[in-house]
PDB file of C-alpha atoms in Angstrom:
ATOM      1  CA  UNK U   1     117.364  -1.893 156.646  1.00  0.00           C
ATOM      2  CA  UNK U   2     118.172   0.157 153.908  1.00  0.00           C
ATOM      3  CA  UNK U   3     120.952  -1.548 151.422  1.00  0.00           C
ATOM      4  CA  UNK U   4     121.887   2.394 151.670  1.00  0.00           C
ATOM      5  CA  UNK U   5     122.142   4.905 154.431  1.00  0.00           C
ATOM      6  CA  UNK U   6     122.876   8.374 153.033  1.00  0.00           C
ATOM      7  CA  UNK U   7     122.144  10.036 156.210  1.00  0.00           C
ATOM      8  CA  UNK U   8     123.173  14.525 156.413  1.00  0.00           C
ATOM      9  CA  UNK U   9     125.657  14.280 154.620  1.00  0.00           C
ATOM     10  CA  UNK U  10     127.747  17.925 154.565  1.00  0.00           C
ATOM     11  CA  UNK U  11     130.904  17.208 151.190  1.00  0.00           C
ATOM     12  CA  UNK U  12     132.644  20.820 150.384  1.00  0.00           C
ATOM     13  CA  UNK U  13     134.792  21.785 147.779  1.00  0.00           C
ATOM     14  CA  UNK U  14     136.412  24.134 149.874  1.00  0.00           C
ATOM     15  CA  UNK U  15     134.583  26.965 150.277  1.00  0.00           C
ATOM     16  CA  UNK U  16     131.517  26.067 148.184  1.00  0.00           C
ATOM     17  CA  UNK U  17     129.356  23.638 150.541  1.00  0.00           C
ATOM     18  CA  UNK U  18     128.489  21.643 147.017  1.00  0.00           C
ATOM     19  CA  UNK U  19     125.844  18.725 149.920  1.00  0.00           C
ATOM     20  CA  UNK U  20     124.384  20.617 152.771  1.00  0.00           C
ATOM     21  CA  UNK U  21     122.888  17.446 154.908  1.00  0.00           C
ATOM     22  CA  UNK U  22     121.030  15.481 152.492  1.00  0.00           C
ATOM     23  CA  UNK U  23     119.798  12.825 153.502  1.00  0.00           C
ATOM     24  CA  UNK U  24     117.636   9.453 151.651  1.00  0.00           C
ATOM     25  CA  UNK U  25     117.565   5.592 151.736  1.00  0.00           C
ATOM     26  CA  UNK U  26     117.602   2.979 149.127  1.00  0.00           C
ATOM     27  CA  UNK U  27     116.148  -0.844 149.208  1.00  0.00           C
ATOM     28  CA  UNK U  28     117.011  -3.910 147.614  1.00  0.00           C
ATOM     29  CA  UNK U  29     116.009  -4.427 144.539  1.00  0.00           C
ATOM     30  CA  UNK U  30     115.050  -0.973 144.216  1.00  0.00           C
ATOM     31  CA  UNK U  31     115.924   1.459 141.161  1.00  0.00           C
ATOM     32  CA  UNK U  32     116.178   5.409 142.590  1.00  0.00           C
ATOM     33  CA  UNK U  33     117.266   8.300 140.793  1.00  0.00           C
ATOM     34  CA  UNK U  34     118.473  12.013 141.969  1.00  0.00           C
ATOM     35  CA  UNK U  35     117.015  14.566 140.027  1.00  0.00           C
ATOM     36  CA  UNK U  36     117.861  18.314 140.043  1.00  0.00           C
ATOM     37  CA  UNK U  37     119.724  21.159 138.106  1.00  0.00           C
ATOM     38  CA  UNK U  38     122.841  21.337 137.132  1.00  0.00           C
ATOM     39  CA  UNK U  39     125.091  22.040 140.612  1.00  0.00           C
ATOM     40  CA  UNK U  40     122.657  20.744 143.027  1.00  0.00           C
ATOM     41  CA  UNK U  41     125.172  17.773 143.915  1.00  0.00           C
ATOM     42  CA  UNK U  42     123.482  14.716 142.366  1.00  0.00           C
ATOM     43  CA  UNK U  43     127.318  13.553 141.120  1.00  0.00           C
ATOM     44  CA  UNK U  44     128.619  14.626 144.378  1.00  0.00           C
ATOM     45  CA  UNK U  45     126.558  12.026 146.306  1.00  0.00           C
ATOM     46  CA  UNK U  46     127.662   9.366 143.965  1.00  0.00           C
ATOM     47  CA  UNK U  47     131.539  10.585 144.444  1.00  0.00           C
ATOM     48  CA  UNK U  48     131.455  10.666 147.874  1.00  0.00           C
ATOM     49  CA  UNK U  49     129.238   6.798 147.798  1.00  0.00           C
ATOM     50  CA  UNK U  50     132.199   5.418 146.075  1.00  0.00           C
ATOM     51  CA  UNK U  51     134.363   6.949 147.881  1.00  0.00           C
ATOM     52  CA  UNK U  52     135.759   9.196 145.748  1.00  0.00           C
ATOM     53  CA  UNK U  53     135.031  12.309 148.399  1.00  0.00           C
ATOM     54  CA  UNK U  54     135.219  12.304 152.576  1.00  0.00           C
ATOM     55  CA  UNK U  55     131.843  14.176 153.388  1.00  0.00           C
ATOM     56  CA  UNK U  56     132.580  17.108 155.961  1.00  0.00           C
ATOM     57  CA  UNK U  57     129.808  15.815 158.296  1.00  0.00           C
ATOM     58  CA  UNK U  58     127.125  13.082 157.835  1.00  0.00           C
ATOM     59  CA  UNK U  59     127.597   8.846 157.043  1.00  0.00           C
ATOM     60  CA  UNK U  60     127.398   6.948 153.928  1.00  0.00           C
ATOM     61  CA  UNK U  61     126.362   3.716 155.345  1.00  0.00           C
ATOM     62  CA  UNK U  62     126.333   0.191 153.043  1.00  0.00           C
ATOM     63  CA  UNK U  63     124.418  -3.077 154.770  1.00  0.00           C
ATOM     64  CA  UNK U  64     125.308  -1.146 158.319  1.00  0.00           C
ATOM     65  CA  UNK U  65     129.119  -0.103 156.839  1.00  0.00           C
ATOM     66  CA  UNK U  66     129.994   3.203 157.218  1.00  0.00           C
ATOM     67  CA  UNK U  67     131.884   3.977 153.772  1.00  0.00           C
ATOM     68  CA  UNK U  68     132.426   7.490 154.729  1.00  0.00           C
ATOM     69  CA  UNK U  69     136.129   6.804 155.085  1.00  0.00           C
ATOM     70  CA  UNK U  70     137.029   3.905 153.762  1.00  0.00           C
ATOM     71  CA  UNK U  71     138.893   3.379 150.332  1.00  0.00           C
ATOM     72  CA  UNK U  72     137.605   2.745 146.952  1.00  0.00           C
ATOM     73  CA  UNK U  73     138.863  -0.295 146.298  1.00  0.00           C
ATOM     74  CA  UNK U  74     137.670  -1.829 150.062  1.00  0.00           C
ATOM     75  CA  UNK U  75     133.936  -0.127 148.275  1.00  0.00           C
ATOM     76  CA  UNK U  76     134.225  -1.610 145.529  1.00  0.00           C
ATOM     77  CA  UNK U  77     135.167  -5.021 147.007  1.00  0.00           C
ATOM     78  CA  UNK U  78     131.808  -4.531 149.564  1.00  0.00           C
ATOM     79  CA  UNK U  79     129.719  -3.887 146.339  1.00  0.00           C
ATOM     80  CA  UNK U  80     129.300  -0.522 145.346  1.00  0.00           C
ATOM     81  CA  UNK U  81     130.083   0.078 141.875  1.00  0.00           C
ATOM     82  CA  UNK U  82     129.886   3.281 139.918  1.00  0.00           C
ATOM     83  CA  UNK U  83     129.975   4.599 135.850  1.00  0.00           C
ATOM     84  CA  UNK U  84     130.920   8.070 136.096  1.00  0.00           C
ATOM     85  CA  UNK U  85     130.084  11.425 134.172  1.00  0.00           C
ATOM     86  CA  UNK U  86     131.331  11.160 130.877  1.00  0.00           C
ATOM     87  CA  UNK U  87     131.822   7.585 130.343  1.00  0.00           C
ATOM     88  CA  UNK U  88     135.344   7.514 131.017  1.00  0.00           C
ATOM     89  CA  UNK U  89     136.479   4.284 129.672  1.00  0.00           C
ATOM     90  CA  UNK U  90     139.996   3.443 128.465  1.00  0.00           C
ATOM     91  CA  UNK U  91     140.520   4.517 124.790  1.00  0.00           C
ATOM     92  CA  UNK U  92     143.685   3.099 123.665  1.00  0.00           C
ATOM     93  CA  UNK U  93     142.875  -0.420 125.230  1.00  0.00           C
ATOM     94  CA  UNK U  94     140.366  -2.822 124.069  1.00  0.00           C
ATOM     95  CA  UNK U  95     136.604  -3.501 124.666  1.00  0.00           C
ATOM     96  CA  UNK U  96     137.571  -6.602 126.578  1.00  0.00           C
ATOM     97  CA  UNK U  97     140.320  -5.088 128.601  1.00  0.00           C
ATOM     98  CA  UNK U  98     138.169  -2.855 129.554  1.00  0.00           C
ATOM     99  CA  UNK U  99     136.098  -4.756 130.857  1.00  0.00           C
ATOM    100  CA  UNK U 100     138.411  -7.324 132.560  1.00  0.00           C
ATOM    101  CA  UNK U 101     139.799  -3.593 134.112  1.00  0.00           C
ATOM    102  CA  UNK U 102     135.896  -3.986 136.099  1.00  0.00           C
ATOM    103  CA  UNK U 103     137.727  -7.400 137.729  1.00  0.00           C
ATOM    104  CA  UNK U 104     140.646  -5.289 139.162  1.00  0.00           C
ATOM    105  CA  UNK U 105     138.738  -6.441 142.656  1.00  0.00           C
ATOM    106  CA  UNK U 106     138.595 -10.072 141.660  1.00  0.00           C
ATOM    107  CA  UNK U 107     140.888 -13.093 141.051  1.00  0.00           C
ATOM    108  CA  UNK U 108     138.631 -16.296 140.021  1.00  0.00           C
ATOM    109  CA  UNK U 109     139.768 -15.875 135.764  1.00  0.00           C
ATOM    110  CA  UNK U 110     136.584 -18.537 135.432  1.00  0.00           C
ATOM    111  CA  UNK U 111     133.966 -15.940 138.029  1.00  0.00           C
ATOM    112  CA  UNK U 112     135.412 -13.245 135.613  1.00  0.00           C
ATOM    113  CA  UNK U 113     135.198 -14.831 132.535  1.00  0.00           C
ATOM    114  CA  UNK U 114     131.099 -16.010 133.590  1.00  0.00           C
ATOM    115  CA  UNK U 115     130.312 -12.105 134.487  1.00  0.00           C
ATOM    116  CA  UNK U 116     131.843 -10.747 130.908  1.00  0.00           C
ATOM    117  CA  UNK U 117     129.805 -14.012 129.750  1.00  0.00           C
ATOM    118  CA  UNK U 118     126.336 -12.019 131.822  1.00  0.00           C
ATOM    119  CA  UNK U 119     127.416  -8.937 129.809  1.00  0.00           C
ATOM    120  CA  UNK U 120     127.598  -9.508 126.820  1.00  0.00           C
ATOM    121  CA  UNK U 121     123.753 -11.227 127.200  1.00  0.00           C
ATOM    122  CA  UNK U 122     123.011  -7.568 128.710  1.00  0.00           C
ATOM    123  CA  UNK U 123     124.719  -6.427 125.687  1.00  0.00           C
ATOM    124  CA  UNK U 124     125.174  -8.199 122.752  1.00  0.00           C
ATOM    125  CA  UNK U 125     126.424  -6.226 120.361  1.00  0.00           C
ATOM    126  CA  UNK U 126     130.208  -5.328 123.008  1.00  0.00           C
ATOM    127  CA  UNK U 127     131.311  -9.069 122.426  1.00  0.00           C
ATOM    128  CA  UNK U 128     131.176  -8.579 118.354  1.00  0.00           C
ATOM    129  CA  UNK U 129     133.451  -5.493 119.175  1.00  0.00           C
ATOM    130  CA  UNK U 130     135.357  -7.219 121.621  1.00  0.00           C
ATOM    131  CA  UNK U 131     138.801  -6.992 120.063  1.00  0.00           C
ATOM    132  CA  UNK U 132     138.054  -2.938 118.947  1.00  0.00           C
ATOM    133  CA  UNK U 133     139.761  -0.647 121.135  1.00  0.00           C
ATOM    134  CA  UNK U 134     137.361   1.585 123.591  1.00  0.00           C
ATOM    135  CA  UNK U 135     137.960   5.255 121.267  1.00  0.00           C
ATOM    136  CA  UNK U 136     136.421   3.425 118.047  1.00  0.00           C
ATOM    137  CA  UNK U 137     133.618   2.840 119.652  1.00  0.00           C
ATOM    138  CA  UNK U 138     129.951   4.881 119.080  1.00  0.00           C
ATOM    139  CA  UNK U 139     128.642   7.010 121.144  1.00  0.00           C
ATOM    140  CA  UNK U 140     126.472   4.655 122.768  1.00  0.00           C
ATOM    141  CA  UNK U 141     128.396   1.737 122.710  1.00  0.00           C
ATOM    142  CA  UNK U 142     130.938   3.220 124.780  1.00  0.00           C
ATOM    143  CA  UNK U 143     128.036   4.030 126.845  1.00  0.00           C
ATOM    144  CA  UNK U 144     127.267   0.158 126.960  1.00  0.00           C
ATOM    145  CA  UNK U 145     131.025  -0.436 127.620  1.00  0.00           C
ATOM    146  CA  UNK U 146     131.392   1.831 130.417  1.00  0.00           C
ATOM    147  CA  UNK U 147     128.246  -0.252 132.379  1.00  0.00           C
ATOM    148  CA  UNK U 148     129.487  -2.692 131.359  1.00  0.00           C
ATOM    149  CA  UNK U 149     132.935  -2.603 133.173  1.00  0.00           C
ATOM    150  CA  UNK U 150     131.236  -0.876 135.516  1.00  0.00           C
ATOM    151  CA  UNK U 151     128.922  -4.671 136.351  1.00  0.00           C
ATOM    152  CA  UNK U 152     132.650  -7.009 136.440  1.00  0.00           C
ATOM    153  CA  UNK U 153     133.297  -6.761 139.730  1.00  0.00           C
ATOM    154  CA  UNK U 154     129.748  -7.831 140.119  1.00  0.00           C
ATOM    155  CA  UNK U 155     127.526  -5.356 142.157  1.00  0.00           C
ATOM    156  CA  UNK U 156     124.999  -5.542 144.497  1.00  0.00           C
ATOM    157  CA  UNK U 157     124.650  -1.403 144.101  1.00  0.00           C
ATOM    158  CA  UNK U 158     125.023   0.155 140.716  1.00  0.00           C
ATOM    159  CA  UNK U 159     126.083   3.947 140.828  1.00  0.00           C
ATOM    160  CA  UNK U 160     124.960   5.740 137.119  1.00  0.00           C
ATOM    161  CA  UNK U 161     125.737   9.370 136.115  1.00  0.00           C
ATOM    162  CA  UNK U 162     123.794  10.391 133.928  1.00  0.00           C
ATOM    163  CA  UNK U 163     124.087   7.472 131.499  1.00  0.00           C
ATOM    164  CA  UNK U 164     121.832   9.054 129.019  1.00  0.00           C
ATOM    165  CA  UNK U 165     124.864  12.542 128.173  1.00  0.00           C
ATOM    166  CA  UNK U 166     125.071  13.127 124.576  1.00  0.00           C
ATOM    167  CA  UNK U 167     122.860   9.424 123.084  1.00  0.00           C
ATOM    168  CA  UNK U 168     120.499   9.516 120.373  1.00  0.00           C
ATOM    169  CA  UNK U 169     116.454   9.790 121.424  1.00  0.00           C
ATOM    170  CA  UNK U 170     116.710   5.809 120.318  1.00  0.00           C
ATOM    171  CA  UNK U 171     119.635   4.583 122.297  1.00  0.00           C
ATOM    172  CA  UNK U 172     118.741   6.667 126.013  1.00  0.00           C
ATOM    173  CA  UNK U 173     115.445   4.700 125.203  1.00  0.00           C
ATOM    174  CA  UNK U 174     117.711   1.778 124.882  1.00  0.00           C
ATOM    175  CA  UNK U 175     119.567   2.087 127.662  1.00  0.00           C
ATOM    176  CA  UNK U 176     117.462   2.922 129.640  1.00  0.00           C
ATOM    177  CA  UNK U 177     116.257  -0.859 128.482  1.00  0.00           C
ATOM    178  CA  UNK U 178     118.736  -2.374 129.679  1.00  0.00           C
ATOM    179  CA  UNK U 179     118.954  -0.770 133.465  1.00  0.00           C
ATOM    180  CA  UNK U 180     115.738  -1.739 133.705  1.00  0.00           C
ATOM    181  CA  UNK U 181     117.102  -5.449 132.851  1.00  0.00           C
ATOM    182  CA  UNK U 182     120.062  -5.221 135.433  1.00  0.00           C
ATOM    183  CA  UNK U 183     117.500  -4.189 137.974  1.00  0.00           C
ATOM    184  CA  UNK U 184     115.067  -7.217 137.170  1.00  0.00           C
ATOM    185  CA  UNK U 185     118.107  -9.467 137.834  1.00  0.00           C
ATOM    186  CA  UNK U 186     118.769  -8.108 141.436  1.00  0.00           C
ATOM    187  CA  UNK U 187     121.150  -5.360 141.139  1.00  0.00           C
ATOM    188  CA  UNK U 188     120.304  -2.020 142.879  1.00  0.00           C
ATOM    189  CA  UNK U 189     120.672   0.673 141.092  1.00  0.00           C
ATOM    190  CA  UNK U 190     120.655   4.796 141.984  1.00  0.00           C
ATOM    191  CA  UNK U 191     120.044   6.716 139.056  1.00  0.00           C
ATOM    192  CA  UNK U 192     121.413  10.353 138.237  1.00  0.00           C
ATOM    193  CA  UNK U 193     120.173  11.608 135.457  1.00  0.00           C
ATOM    194  CA  UNK U 194     119.475  15.083 133.744  1.00  0.00           C
ATOM    195  CA  UNK U 195     116.413  13.439 131.465  1.00  0.00           C
ATOM    196  CA  UNK U 196     114.403  13.206 134.547  1.00  0.00           C
ATOM    197  CA  UNK U 197     110.794  12.648 132.665  1.00  0.00           C
ATOM    198  CA  UNK U 198     112.905   9.084 131.685  1.00  0.00           C
ATOM    199  CA  UNK U 199     114.592   9.186 134.888  1.00  0.00           C
ATOM    200  CA  UNK U 200     111.243   8.636 136.857  1.00  0.00           C
ATOM    201  CA  UNK U 201     109.923   6.760 134.501  1.00  0.00           C
ATOM    202  CA  UNK U 202     111.932   3.689 135.447  1.00  0.00           C
ATOM    203  CA  UNK U 203     112.475   4.657 138.369  1.00  0.00           C
ATOM    204  CA  UNK U 204     110.836   3.191 141.987  1.00  0.00           C
ATOM    205  CA  UNK U 205     111.268   6.353 143.928  1.00  0.00           C
ATOM    206  CA  UNK U 206     113.089  10.099 143.882  1.00  0.00           C
ATOM    207  CA  UNK U 207     114.834  12.530 145.763  1.00  0.00           C
ATOM    208  CA  UNK U 208     114.560  16.269 143.842  1.00  0.00           C
ATOM    209  CA  UNK U 209     118.250  17.943 145.047  1.00  0.00           C
ATOM    210  CA  UNK U 210     118.216  21.776 144.656  1.00  0.00           C
ATOM    211  CA  UNK U 211     121.953  23.495 145.975  1.00  0.00           C
ATOM    212  CA  UNK U 212     122.939  20.733 147.963  1.00  0.00           C
ATOM    213  CA  UNK U 213     119.737  20.204 150.323  1.00  0.00           C
ATOM    214  CA  UNK U 214     116.865  17.381 149.781  1.00  0.00           C
ATOM    215  CA  UNK U 215     113.509  19.696 148.076  1.00  0.00           C
ATOM    216  CA  UNK U 216     111.346  16.681 147.173  1.00  0.00           C
ATOM    217  CA  UNK U 217     110.827  12.974 147.757  1.00  0.00           C
ATOM    218  CA  UNK U 218     108.516   9.767 146.708  1.00  0.00           C
ATOM    219  CA  UNK U 219     107.444   7.393 144.323  1.00  0.00           C
ATOM    220  CA  UNK U 220     108.814   7.782 141.182  1.00  0.00           C
ATOM    221  CA  UNK U 221     105.183   8.373 139.611  1.00  0.00           C
ATOM    222  CA  UNK U 222     104.176  11.247 142.350  1.00  0.00           C
ATOM    223  CA  UNK U 223     106.468  13.173 141.596  1.00  0.00           C
ATOM    224  CA  UNK U 224     106.489  11.965 137.606  1.00  0.00           C
ATOM    225  CA  UNK U 225     102.771  13.814 138.423  1.00  0.00           C
ATOM    226  CA  UNK U 226     103.987  16.469 140.480  1.00  0.00           C
ATOM    227  CA  UNK U 227     102.780  20.212 138.792  1.00  0.00           C
ATOM    228  CA  UNK U 228     105.963  21.692 140.968  1.00  0.00           C
ATOM    229  CA  UNK U 229     108.572  18.675 139.388  1.00  0.00           C
ATOM    230  CA  UNK U 230     106.442  19.156 135.871  1.00  0.00           C
ATOM    231  CA  UNK U 231     107.794  22.425 135.387  1.00  0.00           C
ATOM    232  CA  UNK U 232     110.957  22.673 136.777  1.00  0.00           C
ATOM    233  CA  UNK U 233     112.625  19.282 135.194  1.00  0.00           C
ATOM    234  CA  UNK U 234     109.927  17.946 132.525  1.00  0.00           C
ATOM    235  CA  UNK U 235     109.592  20.851 130.453  1.00  0.00           C
ATOM    236  CA  UNK U 236     105.922  21.507 131.796  1.00  0.00           C
ATOM    237  CA  UNK U 237     103.486  23.634 133.422  1.00  0.00           C
TER     238      UNK U 237
END
């Protein structure tokens, strides 16, 4: 059984069909990436998995449990956490308070503190800025805080939406190195990313979305070598 099984998913914004029957899976311990142009349905897929959108048709199953009518907080409790596009940290809360917001479904203070220490092991810069307001952090630090907040719920599956957006190239490399590290510690990752080359370099498998449908799928290395992908998404050819 796959960790996550998305089957024949249809999602609409009014009359606009954002997803038109996409199907994909994520196995335990995998990084799977969704790539494609703006409007292809990548972020819509993440928002539907996390319960923010309801599908018109199809199903999302996590370890065999159907999520399609489940509330967001119950989905988080099951082990799915989303790091949204644009970071969406709380600018007037401190780093500590932002991280604590990520643990809103948890009650054991000792375990929450343990999770915070694990976040600091991945992002030591956050520990240095523990009492600093989130809005005063640099863009890279805010992205680290957003990912750290997502990890505070102890997810089995982490949904990452455009983690490199607006970051300098050197910070992009740092963020993706940390994503690989998080995965090596047992967290499965569904990655949506405009930087297709970087996404495919860290992923195990990938799906190319075009206008709400899966156009291509395969091992990340095969997609990187695919002339169609190179021309459309990697600026080659």
